[in-house]
C-alpha cells in the first residue's frame, strides 16, 4: 500500500460514525439503481440534451455503453505515458487523458486510493476487485484515445446511436450525441476489467464520499 | 494646469484599479474635479452643473438606448431558445471534432456579439457552448477563450458600439461603420487562428470527473422551451442586414431584430407578455453599461471644456507621436494599458483621453476612432476585470488571468492590425 493510500485511509477514517453510516446508506441507495440509470443521468447533465425524453437518453446510454464494451476485442494501444498526481479529490478528478504535448494519462492517486477504501467500506469488492479502479481508469482513457484517433470508430458510434442532425430525402447526417463517448469509455473500462458494476456507480459513490468528507 | 489634470487622471485610475470606487463613480468624480481645477463656473455656459453634469449625463443617450435594445434582444434570444439552439446544432453537426465544434461555437459567439456585448453575450453563447466544447475535449482555457474571441469578432458589427463611437467621437455612423468593416477581417482572422492554433497546441482533454452535472437556471429554462425553429435562428442577422446592407438607422434596425425574434418564436397571445417581461429584464442587464455611459458622457463634457482643452493641449501635443510608423509602434506598445481598467480603456478614462486627443486637434477624430476601436478589441477579450472575461473563465473553471495570457497575443495582433489601418489611412 502506498503512502498516499495510507493518508487517505486516515482521511476517511476521520468520518464520524453518523456520517459514515449516512454515506453507507446513500451508497446503498445508489447501488439499488440499475447501471443504465447512471448513464441517463450523465447524458441528462450534458449540455445539448436539455428537454430530451428520458427514454431516448436511456436508449442512447445503453447503446453507447454496449458500443464501448464491444471495443475490447480491438488491438491494444501502445502503453501511454502515465503521470501520477495528487490533488484529484480537491479537483474532483479521478483520471485525465491529454493529447498534448504528448499523449498521456494522468492518474490522481488520492482519488484512486479513496475509491479503493470506499469499496472496502461499502463491501463492494465483489464488483470492484483490488486495483480494479486504477486499471479501469487506464482502460477508460485508452477508450478515449481509441475514439480520438479513429474517425471511423467515431462515425460507427454516431451510427449506433442513430441520432439525426439533418435529413434531406435519403441523405442523412448522423448527429453527435454529447457525452456518448464518455459512456463508451466507461463501458469499455467495465468490460475490459471485468467489473461487476458500471464505473459510474463507483463515481457517484466517490462523489458522495467527497461530499461527506467536506461536510464532516 | 495640464499637469494637475494629468495627476487627477492618475488618481482616478488609482481609485479604479484599487477598486476604492466603481469605475462610473470614479469617472464622475474625476470630471467634476477637472471642471473645478480649470475654473469652470458652477452654473451657466461651460459650467460644472449645466454643461458637465446636465449635458454630459445625457450625451450618450442614443448609446444607452442601443445598449438597452441590444440587451432586450439578447434576453429574447435566450428566453426563446434561439441562442441555445444555435449552439446545440453546432455540437450535433461537428461534435466529435473538437476544432470543428470550437469553430462553430466561435461563429455563434460572433453572431451573438453583433447583438449585445459583455457578460450577457458570453452567457448566451457560453452557458451551453463552454460545457459542450469541454465535453468534446476542448481544454477549459481554450473553451473560455473561444467564446470571448468569438464575441470580439462580432464586436465590429455590434450596433450599440457603432452608436457609442459615433456619439463619443462626434463622427457620422457611416464613418464608424467604414472603419469597423476594415477592423473586422483582423478580428475574425485572429479569432479563427486562436481556435486553430490553440486546439492544435493544447490538443484534447478528457477527464473522468466526480463532479455532478451543474444545474443552471438558464439550462432548466431551455429544457422547458426546446429548440427554436430554424428560421428564428436568423434573428441575430436581422439588425445587421438592415444596418449594414440597407443602411437603416441603428435603433430601428435593432427593434426589427427584436420583433423578428418575437414573431418567429412566440404564439400571438403570449407576445405582449414576453415582450414586456424580456424588456424589463433587459433593464437589469443594461444597467451597468448605462451607468458607465452616463459617467463617460460627464467625463467627456469635462475634458472638452475650453479651459481643459487649453491646459491639456501642449502636454498631449508633446507626447503624441505624429509619424505614422511611430504612432503604430507607440500605441501598439501601450496596448496593455487598456487592461485592468487602465487609462486607455475606452469604457473608462480612455474615453476622456480620446476626447482630449480630438478636442486638442492632435489627431483627426477618425484616427482616434481607429485607436480606441483597436484597443476595445483587446479589452473585450483579455481584460481580467471585464465582466465577460471573468464570467467565461469562472464558468470554465479557470482563472481570468489564464484566459488573459492565452488570448492576449491574438488580440494584441488585432489591435496592431487596427492601428496599422488607422495610420495608413488617416495620418
Coordinates of C-alpha atoms in Angstrom, one line a residue:
Chain A
X1 CA 0.0 0.0 0.0
X2 CA 1.4 3.4 -0.9
X3 CA 1.8 6.3 1.4
X4 CA -1.0 8.2 -0.4
X5 CA -3.4 5.3 0.3
X6 CA -2.5 5.3 3.9
X7 CA -3.1 9.0 4.1
X8 CA -6.5 8.7 2.5
X9 CA -7.4 5.8 4.8
X10 CA -6.7 8.0 7.7
X11 CA -8.9 10.7 6.0
X12 CA -11.9 8.5 5.6
X13 CA -11.3 7.1 9.0
X14 CA -11.9 10.5 10.4
X15 CA -15.5 10.5 9.4
X16 CA -17.8 10.4 12.4
X17 CA -19.8 7.2 12.8
X18 CA -23.0 9.0 11.9
X19 CA -21.6 10.5 8.7
X20 CA -20.1 7.1 7.8
X21 CA -23.4 5.5 8.3
X22 CA -25.2 8.1 6.2
X23 CA -22.6 7.6 3.5
X24 CA -23.2 3.8 3.6
X25 CA -27.0 4.4 3.3
X26 CA -26.6 6.8 0.4
X27 CA -24.3 4.5 -1.5
X28 CA -26.6 1.5 -0.8
X29 CA -29.4 3.6 -2.4
X30 CA -27.1 4.3 -5.4
X31 CA -26.3 0.6 -5.7
X32 CA -30.0 -0.1 -6.0
X33 CA -30.2 1.9 -9.2
X34 CA -29.5 0.0 -12.4
X35 CA -26.4 0.8 -14.3
X36 CA -28.2 2.4 -17.3
X37 CA -29.7 5.0 -15.0
X38 CA -26.2 6.4 -14.3
X39 CA -25.7 6.7 -18.0
X40 CA -29.0 8.5 -18.3
X41 CA -28.0 11.0 -15.6
X42 CA -24.7 11.6 -17.2
X43 CA -26.3 12.4 -20.6
X44 CA -29.1 14.5 -18.9
X45 CA -26.5 16.6 -17.3
X46 CA -24.5 17.1 -20.5
X47 CA -25.3 20.3 -22.4
X48 CA -27.4 20.0 -25.6
X49 CA -29.6 17.3 -24.0
X50 CA -32.0 19.8 -22.3
X51 CA -35.6 18.7 -22.9
X52 CA -34.7 15.2 -24.2
X53 CA -37.1 12.4 -23.5
X54 CA -35.5 10.2 -20.6
X55 CA -36.4 7.1 -22.6
X56 CA -34.4 8.4 -25.6
X57 CA -31.5 9.1 -23.2
X58 CA -31.7 5.6 -21.8
X59 CA -31.6 4.1 -25.3
X60 CA -28.5 6.2 -26.1
X61 CA -26.8 5.4 -22.8
X62 CA -27.3 1.7 -23.3
X63 CA -26.2 1.8 -27.0
X64 CA -23.1 3.8 -26.1
X65 CA -22.1 1.6 -23.2
X66 CA -22.6 -1.5 -25.4
X67 CA -20.5 0.1 -28.1
X68 CA -17.7 0.7 -25.7
X69 CA -17.9 -2.8 -24.3
X70 CA -17.6 -4.1 -27.9
X71 CA -14.3 -2.3 -28.4
X72 CA -12.4 -4.7 -26.1
X73 CA -11.7 -7.0 -28.9
X74 CA -9.7 -4.4 -30.8
X75 CA -5.9 -4.4 -30.9
X76 CA -4.4 -2.9 -27.7
X77 CA -2.9 0.6 -28.0
X78 CA 0.7 1.1 -27.0
X79 CA 1.1 2.0 -23.3
X80 CA 0.8 5.8 -23.0
X81 CA 2.9 7.9 -20.7
X82 CA 1.4 7.7 -17.2
X83 CA 1.7 10.6 -14.9
X84 CA 0.6 10.1 -11.2
X85 CA -0.6 13.2 -9.4
X86 CA -2.4 14.1 -6.2
X87 CA -5.0 16.8 -5.8
X88 CA -7.7 14.8 -7.6
X89 CA -10.1 14.9 -4.6
X90 CA -9.9 18.7 -4.5
X91 CA -10.4 19.0 -8.2
X92 CA -13.0 16.1 -8.3
X93 CA -10.9 14.2 -10.9
X94 CA -10.0 10.5 -11.0
X95 CA -8.1 10.4 -14.3
X96 CA -7.5 12.6 -17.3
X97 CA -6.3 12.0 -20.8
X98 CA -4.3 14.8 -22.5
X99 CA -3.2 14.5 -26.1
X100 CA -0.6 17.3 -26.0
X101 CA 2.3 17.9 -25.7
X102 CA 2.4 14.0 -25.9
X103 CA -0.5 11.7 -25.2
X104 CA -0.5 11.0 -21.5
X105 CA -2.8 9.6 -18.9
X106 CA -2.9 11.4 -15.6
X107 CA -3.9 9.3 -12.6
X108 CA -5.0 11.1 -9.5
X109 CA -3.7 8.8 -6.8
X110 CA -5.5 10.3 -3.9
X111 CA -8.9 9.8 -5.6
X112 CA -7.9 6.2 -6.6
X113 CA -6.9 5.5 -3.0
X114 CA -10.2 6.9 -1.7
X115 CA -12.0 4.8 -4.2
X116 CA -10.3 1.6 -3.0
X117 CA -11.1 2.4 0.6
X118 CA -14.7 3.2 -0.2
X119 CA -15.1 -0.1 -2.0
X120 CA -13.9 -1.8 1.2
X121 CA -16.1 0.3 3.4
X122 CA -19.2 -0.5 1.3
X123 CA -18.4 -4.2 0.8
X124 CA -18.3 -3.8 -3.0
X125 CA -15.1 -5.9 -3.6
X126 CA -17.1 -8.4 -5.5
X127 CA -17.9 -5.7 -8.1
X128 CA -14.6 -3.9 -8.0
X129 CA -11.6 -6.2 -7.2
X130 CA -8.5 -4.7 -5.6
X131 CA -6.6 -2.4 -8.0
X132 CA -9.5 -2.5 -10.4
X133 CA -10.2 1.2 -10.2
X134 CA -6.7 2.1 -11.4
X135 CA -6.9 -0.4 -14.2
X136 CA -10.4 0.8 -15.1
X137 CA -9.0 4.4 -15.2
X138 CA -6.3 3.3 -17.6
X139 CA -8.8 1.5 -19.7
X140 CA -11.2 4.4 -19.7
X141 CA -8.5 6.7 -21.0
X142 CA -7.5 4.1 -23.6
X143 CA -11.0 4.2 -24.9
X144 CA -10.8 8.0 -25.3
X145 CA -7.5 7.5 -27.2
X146 CA -9.1 4.9 -29.4
X147 CA -12.1 7.2 -30.2
X148 CA -9.8 10.2 -30.6
X149 CA -7.5 8.6 -33.1
X150 CA -10.0 6.7 -35.2
X151 CA -12.5 8.7 -37.2
X152 CA -14.2 5.5 -38.5
X153 CA -14.8 4.4 -34.9
X154 CA -16.4 7.8 -34.0
X155 CA -18.6 7.5 -37.1
X156 CA -19.6 4.0 -36.0
X157 CA -20.6 5.3 -32.6
X158 CA -22.7 8.0 -34.2
X159 CA -24.4 5.4 -36.4
X160 CA -25.0 3.1 -33.5
X161 CA -26.8 5.9 -31.6
X162 CA -28.9 6.7 -34.6
X163 CA -29.5 10.4 -33.9
X164 CA -30.0 12.6 -37.0
X165 CA -28.7 16.1 -37.3
X166 CA -30.1 16.7 -40.8
X167 CA -32.2 14.7 -43.2
X168 CA -32.8 15.6 -46.8
X169 CA -34.7 12.9 -48.6
X170 CA -32.4 9.8 -48.4
X171 CA -29.5 12.0 -47.4
X172 CA -28.9 11.9 -43.7
X173 CA -26.2 13.3 -41.4
X174 CA -25.8 11.4 -38.2
X175 CA -25.6 13.8 -35.2
X176 CA -23.0 13.7 -32.5
X177 CA -24.5 12.9 -29.1
X178 CA -22.6 14.8 -26.5
X179 CA -21.5 12.6 -23.6
X180 CA -21.8 9.3 -25.6
X181 CA -18.0 8.9 -25.9
X182 CA -17.7 9.2 -22.1
X183 CA -20.3 6.4 -21.7
X184 CA -18.5 4.3 -24.3
X185 CA -15.3 4.8 -22.4
X186 CA -16.9 3.6 -19.2
X187 CA -18.5 0.7 -21.0
X188 CA -15.0 -0.2 -22.4
X189 CA -13.4 0.1 -19.0
X190 CA -16.0 -2.1 -17.3
X191 CA -15.8 -4.8 -19.9
X192 CA -12.0 -4.8 -20.2
X193 CA -11.5 -5.0 -16.5
X194 CA -14.4 -7.4 -15.8
X195 CA -16.1 -5.1 -13.3
X196 CA -19.3 -6.4 -11.8
X197 CA -21.0 -2.9 -12.0
X198 CA -20.5 0.2 -14.0
X199 CA -17.6 2.5 -13.1
X200 CA -20.3 5.2 -13.0
X201 CA -21.8 3.7 -9.8
X202 CA -18.4 4.0 -8.1
X203 CA -18.0 7.5 -9.5
X204 CA -21.3 8.5 -7.9
X205 CA -20.3 6.8 -4.6
X206 CA -17.0 8.6 -4.7
X207 CA -18.7 11.9 -5.2
X208 CA -20.8 11.2 -2.1
X209 CA -17.7 10.3 -0.1
X210 CA -16.0 13.5 -1.1
X211 CA -19.1 15.5 -0.1
X212 CA -19.2 13.6 3.2
X213 CA -15.5 14.4 3.9
X214 CA -16.2 18.0 3.1
X215 CA -19.2 18.2 5.5
X216 CA -17.6 16.3 8.4
Chain B
X1 CA -2.8 73.3 -15.0
X2 CA -2.3 70.4 -17.5
X3 CA -0.1 68.6 -15.1
X4 CA -2.8 68.9 -12.4
X5 CA -5.4 67.4 -14.7
X6 CA -3.0 64.5 -15.5
X7 CA -2.4 64.0 -11.8
X8 CA -6.2 63.9 -11.3
X9 CA -6.5 61.4 -14.0
X10 CA -3.8 59.2 -12.4
X11 CA -5.6 59.4 -9.1
X12 CA -8.8 58.4 -10.9
X13 CA -7.0 55.4 -12.4
X14 CA -5.7 54.5 -8.9
X15 CA -9.2 54.6 -7.5
X16 CA -10.5 52.3 -10.2
X17 CA -7.5 49.9 -10.1
X18 CA -7.7 49.6 -6.3
X19 CA -11.5 49.3 -6.5
X20 CA -11.9 52.0 -4.0
X21 CA -14.6 53.4 -6.2
X22 CA -16.7 51.8 -9.0
X23 CA -15.5 53.0 -12.4
X24 CA -18.6 55.0 -13.1
X25 CA -18.4 56.9 -9.8
X26 CA -14.7 57.5 -10.2
X27 CA -15.2 59.0 -13.7
X28 CA -17.9 61.4 -12.4
X29 CA -15.7 62.5 -9.5
X30 CA -12.8 63.0 -11.9
X31 CA -15.0 65.0 -14.3
X32 CA -16.2 67.4 -11.5
X33 CA -12.6 67.7 -10.2
X34 CA -11.3 68.5 -13.7
X35 CA -14.0 71.1 -14.3
X36 CA -13.3 72.7 -10.9
X37 CA -9.5 73.0 -11.5
X38 CA -9.9 74.6 -14.9
X39 CA -12.1 77.2 -13.3
X40 CA -15.5 76.3 -14.8
X41 CA -18.3 78.3 -13.2
X42 CA -20.9 76.4 -11.1
X43 CA -23.8 77.2 -13.5
X44 CA -24.2 78.8 -16.9
X45 CA -22.2 78.3 -20.1
X46 CA -19.3 75.7 -19.9
X47 CA -20.2 75.2 -16.2
X48 CA -20.0 72.2 -13.8
X49 CA -23.7 71.9 -13.2
X50 CA -25.2 72.8 -16.6
X51 CA -22.5 71.6 -19.0
X52 CA -20.6 68.8 -17.3
X53 CA -23.4 67.2 -15.2
X54 CA -26.6 68.0 -17.1
X55 CA -25.5 67.9 -20.8
X56 CA -22.8 65.3 -20.2
X57 CA -25.1 62.9 -18.4
X58 CA -27.4 62.6 -21.4
X59 CA -24.8 63.0 -24.2
X60 CA -24.7 59.2 -24.6
X61 CA -28.5 58.8 -24.6
X62 CA -28.5 57.1 -28.1
X63 CA -25.9 54.7 -27.0
X64 CA -27.7 53.9 -23.8
X65 CA -30.9 53.1 -25.8
X66 CA -29.0 51.0 -28.2
X67 CA -27.4 49.0 -25.3
X68 CA -30.9 48.6 -23.8
X69 CA -32.4 47.3 -27.0
X70 CA -29.4 45.0 -27.6
X71 CA -29.9 43.6 -24.1
X72 CA -33.6 43.2 -24.8
X73 CA -32.9 41.2 -28.0
X74 CA -30.3 39.2 -26.1
X75 CA -32.8 38.4 -23.4
X76 CA -35.3 37.4 -26.0
X77 CA -32.9 35.2 -27.8
X78 CA -32.0 33.5 -24.5
X79 CA -35.6 33.0 -23.4
X80 CA -36.9 31.7 -26.7
X81 CA -34.1 29.2 -27.1
X82 CA -32.6 30.8 -30.2
X83 CA -29.1 31.1 -28.7
X84 CA -29.1 27.6 -27.1
X85 CA -30.5 26.0 -30.3
X86 CA -27.7 27.6 -32.4
X87 CA -25.0 26.1 -30.1
X88 CA -26.8 22.7 -29.8
X89 CA -27.0 22.4 -33.6
X90 CA -23.3 23.2 -33.9
X91 CA -22.4 20.5 -31.4
X92 CA -24.7 17.9 -33.2
X93 CA -23.1 18.7 -36.6
X94 CA -19.5 18.9 -35.6
X95 CA -19.4 17.0 -32.3
X96 CA -16.6 14.5 -32.4
X97 CA -14.2 17.0 -33.9
X98 CA -13.2 19.5 -31.2
X99 CA -11.8 22.0 -33.7
X100 CA -15.0 22.0 -35.7
X101 CA -17.1 22.4 -32.6
X102 CA -14.9 25.2 -31.3
X103 CA -15.1 27.0 -34.7
X104 CA -18.9 26.6 -34.7
X105 CA -19.2 28.0 -31.2
X106 CA -16.9 30.8 -32.3
X107 CA -19.2 31.6 -35.2
X108 CA -22.3 31.6 -32.9
X109 CA -20.5 33.8 -30.4
X110 CA -19.6 36.2 -33.1
X111 CA -23.2 36.3 -34.2
X112 CA -24.3 36.9 -30.6
X113 CA -21.6 39.5 -30.3
X114 CA -23.1 41.6 -33.1
X115 CA -26.3 41.9 -31.0
X116 CA -25.1 42.5 -27.5
X117 CA -21.8 42.5 -25.6
X118 CA -20.3 42.0 -22.2
X119 CA -21.3 39.2 -19.8
X120 CA -24.8 38.6 -21.2
X121 CA -23.3 37.8 -24.6
X122 CA -20.7 35.5 -23.0
X123 CA -23.5 33.8 -21.1
X124 CA -25.7 33.3 -24.1
X125 CA -23.0 31.6 -26.1
X126 CA -21.2 30.0 -23.1
X127 CA -23.9 28.5 -20.9
X128 CA -24.2 25.6 -23.3
X129 CA -21.1 26.3 -25.6
X130 CA -18.4 26.0 -22.9
X131 CA -19.5 22.7 -21.4
X132 CA -20.3 21.4 -24.9
X133 CA -16.7 22.2 -26.0
X134 CA -15.3 20.7 -22.8
X135 CA -17.4 17.6 -23.4
X136 CA -15.8 17.0 -26.8
X137 CA -12.3 17.5 -25.4
X138 CA -11.5 21.2 -25.9
X139 CA -9.4 22.3 -22.9
X140 CA -11.1 24.7 -20.5
X141 CA -9.0 27.8 -21.1
X142 CA -9.3 27.3 -24.9
X143 CA -13.1 27.0 -24.4
X144 CA -13.4 30.2 -22.5
X145 CA -11.1 32.0 -25.0
X146 CA -13.2 30.8 -27.9
X147 CA -16.3 32.4 -26.5
X148 CA -14.5 35.7 -25.9
X149 CA -12.7 35.7 -29.2
X150 CA -16.0 35.0 -30.9
X151 CA -17.8 37.8 -29.2
X152 CA -14.9 40.1 -30.1
X153 CA -15.0 39.0 -33.7
X154 CA -18.7 40.1 -33.8
X155 CA -17.9 43.3 -31.9
X156 CA -17.1 45.4 -35.1
X157 CA -20.7 44.8 -36.1
X158 CA -22.2 45.4 -32.7
X159 CA -24.6 48.3 -33.4
X160 CA -24.5 49.8 -29.9
X161 CA -20.7 50.1 -30.3
X162 CA -21.2 52.0 -33.5
X163 CA -23.6 54.3 -31.7
X164 CA -21.1 54.7 -28.8
X165 CA -18.2 55.7 -31.1
X166 CA -20.4 57.9 -33.2
X167 CA -21.6 59.9 -30.2
X168 CA -18.3 59.9 -28.2
X169 CA -16.1 60.9 -31.1
X170 CA -18.8 63.0 -32.9
X171 CA -18.5 61.1 -36.1
X172 CA -21.2 60.0 -38.5
X173 CA -22.3 56.4 -38.1
X174 CA -21.2 55.8 -41.7
X175 CA -17.6 56.7 -40.8
X176 CA -17.7 54.3 -37.8
X177 CA -19.2 51.6 -40.0
X178 CA -16.4 52.1 -42.6
X179 CA -13.6 51.6 -40.1
X180 CA -15.3 48.7 -38.4
X181 CA -15.5 46.9 -41.8
X182 CA -11.7 47.3 -42.0
X183 CA -11.2 46.1 -38.5
X184 CA -13.5 43.1 -38.8
X185 CA -11.1 41.0 -41.0
X186 CA -8.4 41.2 -38.3
X187 CA -10.8 40.3 -35.5
X188 CA -12.2 37.4 -37.5
X189 CA -8.9 36.1 -38.8
X190 CA -7.2 36.1 -35.3
X191 CA -10.3 34.6 -33.7
X192 CA -10.1 31.7 -36.2
X193 CA -6.4 31.5 -35.7
X194 CA -6.9 31.3 -32.0
X195 CA -9.1 28.3 -32.3
X196 CA -6.9 26.5 -34.9
X197 CA -3.6 27.1 -33.1
X198 CA -4.8 26.6 -29.6
X199 CA -6.8 23.4 -30.2
X200 CA -3.8 22.0 -32.0
X201 CA -1.3 23.3 -29.5
X202 CA -3.2 22.2 -26.4
X203 CA -4.8 19.1 -28.0
X204 CA -7.8 17.4 -26.4
X205 CA -8.5 16.6 -22.8
X206 CA -11.0 14.0 -21.4
X207 CA -11.5 13.8 -17.7
X208 CA -13.0 11.1 -15.5
X209 CA -14.7 13.5 -13.2
X210 CA -16.6 13.1 -10.0
X211 CA -18.4 16.4 -10.5
X212 CA -22.1 16.2 -10.7
X213 CA -23.6 17.9 -13.7
X214 CA -24.1 21.6 -13.0
X215 CA -27.6 22.8 -12.7
X216 CA -28.2 26.1 -14.2
X217 CA -31.4 28.0 -14.2
X218 CA -30.9 29.0 -17.8
X219 CA -30.4 25.4 -18.9
X220 CA -33.5 24.4 -16.9
X221 CA -35.4 27.1 -18.8
X222 CA -34.0 25.8 -22.1
X223 CA -35.2 22.3 -21.0
X224 CA -38.8 23.7 -20.9
X225 CA -38.5 25.5 -24.2
X226 CA -36.9 23.0 -26.6
X227 CA -35.5 24.1 -29.9
X228 CA -36.3 27.3 -31.7
X229 CA -37.4 26.9 -35.3
X230 CA -34.7 27.2 -37.9
X231 CA -35.9 30.5 -39.4
X232 CA -35.8 32.0 -35.9
X233 CA -32.1 31.3 -35.8
X234 CA -31.6 34.1 -38.4
X235 CA -32.7 36.7 -35.8
X236 CA -29.2 38.0 -34.9
X237 CA -28.7 38.7 -38.6
X238 CA -31.7 40.9 -39.0
X239 CA -30.3 44.1 -37.4
X240 CA -27.0 43.5 -39.1
X241 CA -28.5 43.1 -42.6
X242 CA -30.7 46.2 -42.1
X243 CA -27.9 48.4 -40.7
X244 CA -25.1 47.2 -42.9
X245 CA -27.0 46.2 -46.1
X246 CA -29.8 48.7 -46.1
X247 CA -28.0 51.4 -44.1
X248 CA -31.0 51.8 -41.8
X249 CA -30.5 53.7 -38.6
X250 CA -29.3 51.7 -35.6
X251 CA -32.2 51.7 -33.2
X252 CA -34.9 50.8 -35.8
X253 CA -32.6 48.0 -37.1
X254 CA -32.3 46.6 -33.6
X255 CA -36.0 46.9 -33.0
X256 CA -36.7 45.0 -36.2
X257 CA -34.4 42.2 -34.8
X258 CA -36.4 42.2 -31.5
X259 CA -39.7 41.9 -33.5
X260 CA -38.3 39.2 -35.8
X261 CA -37.1 37.1 -32.8
X262 CA -40.5 37.5 -31.2
X263 CA -42.8 36.6 -34.1
X264 CA -40.7 33.6 -35.1
X265 CA -40.8 32.0 -31.7
X266 CA -43.9 33.2 -29.8
X267 CA -47.6 32.5 -30.1
X268 CA -49.6 35.7 -30.7
X269 CA -51.4 35.5 -27.4
X270 CA -48.1 35.3 -25.5
X271 CA -46.3 38.1 -27.4
X272 CA -47.3 41.1 -25.2
X273 CA -46.3 39.3 -22.0
X274 CA -43.0 38.0 -23.4
X275 CA -42.1 41.3 -24.9
X276 CA -42.7 43.2 -21.6
X277 CA -41.0 40.6 -19.5
X278 CA -37.8 40.5 -21.6
X279 CA -37.8 44.3 -21.8
X280 CA -38.0 44.7 -18.0
X281 CA -35.3 42.0 -17.5
X282 CA -33.1 43.8 -20.1
X283 CA -33.0 46.8 -17.9
X284 CA -31.2 44.7 -15.2
X285 CA -28.6 43.6 -17.8
X286 CA -28.2 47.0 -19.3
X287 CA -27.9 48.9 -16.0
X288 CA -24.1 48.6 -15.5
X289 CA -23.2 49.8 -19.0
X290 CA -25.8 52.5 -19.0
X291 CA -24.4 53.8 -15.7
X292 CA -20.9 53.7 -17.3
X293 CA -22.2 55.6 -20.4
X294 CA -23.7 58.3 -18.1
X295 CA -20.3 58.7 -16.4
X296 CA -18.4 58.7 -19.7
X297 CA -20.6 61.4 -21.1
X298 CA -19.9 63.5 -18.0
X299 CA -16.2 63.0 -18.2
X300 CA -16.2 63.8 -21.9
X301 CA -18.0 67.0 -21.2
X302 CA -15.4 67.9 -18.6
X303 CA -12.3 67.2 -20.7
X304 CA -13.7 69.2 -23.6
X305 CA -14.4 72.3 -21.6
X306 CA -12.4 75.2 -23.2
X307 CA -10.2 75.5 -20.1
X308 CA -9.3 71.8 -20.1
X309 CA -8.5 71.8 -23.8
X310 CA -6.3 74.8 -23.4
X311 CA -4.5 73.2 -20.4
X312 CA -4.0 69.8 -21.9
X313 CA -3.2 70.8 -25.5
X314 CA 0.6 71.5 -25.1
X315 CA 1.1 68.4 -23.0
X316 CA -0.8 66.0 -25.2
X317 CA 0.8 67.5 -28.3
X318 CA 4.3 67.0 -26.9
X319 CA 3.8 63.3 -26.2
X320 CA 1.6 62.2 -29.1
X321 CA 3.5 60.7 -32.0
X322 CA 2.9 62.3 -35.3
X323 CA 4.7 60.0 -37.7
X324 CA 2.5 57.0 -38.8
X325 CA 5.2 54.4 -38.0
X326 CA 5.9 55.8 -34.6
X327 CA 2.1 56.1 -34.0
X328 CA 1.7 52.4 -34.7
X329 CA 4.8 51.3 -32.6
X330 CA 4.0 53.6 -29.6
X331 CA 0.3 52.8 -29.4
X332 CA 0.8 49.1 -30.0
X333 CA 3.3 49.0 -27.1
X334 CA 0.8 50.9 -24.9
X335 CA -1.9 48.3 -25.6
X336 CA -1.7 46.6 -22.2
X337 CA -2.7 50.0 -20.6
X338 CA -6.3 49.2 -21.6
X339 CA -6.3 46.1 -19.3
X340 CA -7.2 46.1 -15.6
X341 CA -9.4 49.3 -16.2
X342 CA -6.2 51.1 -17.2
X343 CA -6.1 54.6 -18.6
X344 CA -6.6 53.5 -22.2
X345 CA -9.7 51.5 -21.6
X346 CA -12.2 53.2 -23.8
X347 CA -15.1 52.4 -21.4
X348 CA -13.3 54.4 -18.7
X349 CA -10.7 57.0 -18.7
X350 CA -9.7 56.1 -22.3
X351 CA -12.9 57.9 -23.5
X352 CA -11.7 61.0 -21.8
X353 CA -8.2 60.7 -23.4
X354 CA -9.9 60.2 -26.7
X355 CA -11.9 63.4 -26.1
X356 CA -8.7 65.3 -25.3
X357 CA -7.0 64.0 -28.5
X358 CA -9.8 65.2 -30.7
X359 CA -10.6 68.5 -29.0
X360 CA -6.9 69.4 -28.8
X361 CA -6.7 68.7 -32.5
X362 CA -3.9 66.2 -32.1
X363 CA -5.4 63.6 -34.4
X364 CA -8.4 63.6 -36.7
X365 CA -11.5 62.1 -35.0
X366 CA -11.4 59.1 -37.3
X367 CA -7.8 58.3 -36.3
X368 CA -8.9 58.4 -32.6
X369 CA -11.8 56.0 -33.7
X370 CA -9.1 53.7 -35.1
X371 CA -7.1 53.9 -31.9
X372 CA -10.0 53.3 -29.5
X373 CA -11.8 50.7 -31.5
X374 CA -8.5 48.7 -31.8
X375 CA -8.0 48.9 -28.0
X376 CA -11.6 47.9 -27.5
X377 CA -10.8 44.5 -29.2
X378 CA -8.2 43.8 -26.6
X379 CA -10.2 45.0 -23.6
X380 CA -13.3 43.0 -24.7
X381 CA -11.4 39.7 -24.6
X382 CA -8.3 39.8 -22.4
X383 CA -9.1 42.2 -19.6
X384 CA -9.3 40.0 -16.4
X385 CA -11.6 42.7 -14.8
X386 CA -14.1 42.8 -17.6
X387 CA -17.3 41.0 -16.8
X388 CA -17.4 38.8 -19.8
X389 CA -13.9 37.6 -19.2
X390 CA -14.5 36.9 -15.6
X391 CA -17.7 35.1 -16.3
X392 CA -16.3 32.9 -19.1
X393 CA -13.2 32.0 -17.1
X394 CA -15.0 31.1 -13.9
X395 CA -17.7 29.2 -15.7
X396 CA -15.0 27.2 -17.5
X397 CA -13.2 26.5 -14.2
X398 CA -10.1 28.5 -14.9
X399 CA -8.8 31.9 -13.8
X400 CA -9.4 35.2 -15.7
X401 CA -5.6 35.6 -15.8
X402 CA -5.1 32.3 -17.5
X403 CA -7.6 33.4 -20.2
X404 CA -5.7 36.8 -20.5
X405 CA -2.4 35.0 -21.0
X406 CA -3.8 32.7 -23.6
X407 CA -5.8 35.3 -25.6
X408 CA -3.6 38.4 -25.3
X409 CA -1.1 37.6 -28.1
X410 CA -4.0 37.2 -30.6
X411 CA -6.0 40.3 -29.6
X412 CA -2.8 42.3 -29.5
X413 CA -2.3 41.4 -33.1
X414 CA -5.9 42.5 -33.8
X415 CA -5.1 45.9 -32.2
X416 CA -1.9 46.1 -34.2
X417 CA -3.8 45.5 -37.4
X418 CA -6.3 48.2 -36.5
X419 CA -3.5 50.7 -35.7
X420 CA -1.8 50.0 -39.0
X421 CA -5.0 50.5 -40.9
X422 CA -5.5 53.8 -38.9
X423 CA -2.0 55.0 -39.6
X424 CA -2.1 54.1 -43.3
X425 CA -5.5 55.7 -44.0
X426 CA -5.9 58.5 -41.5
X427 CA -2.5 60.0 -40.7

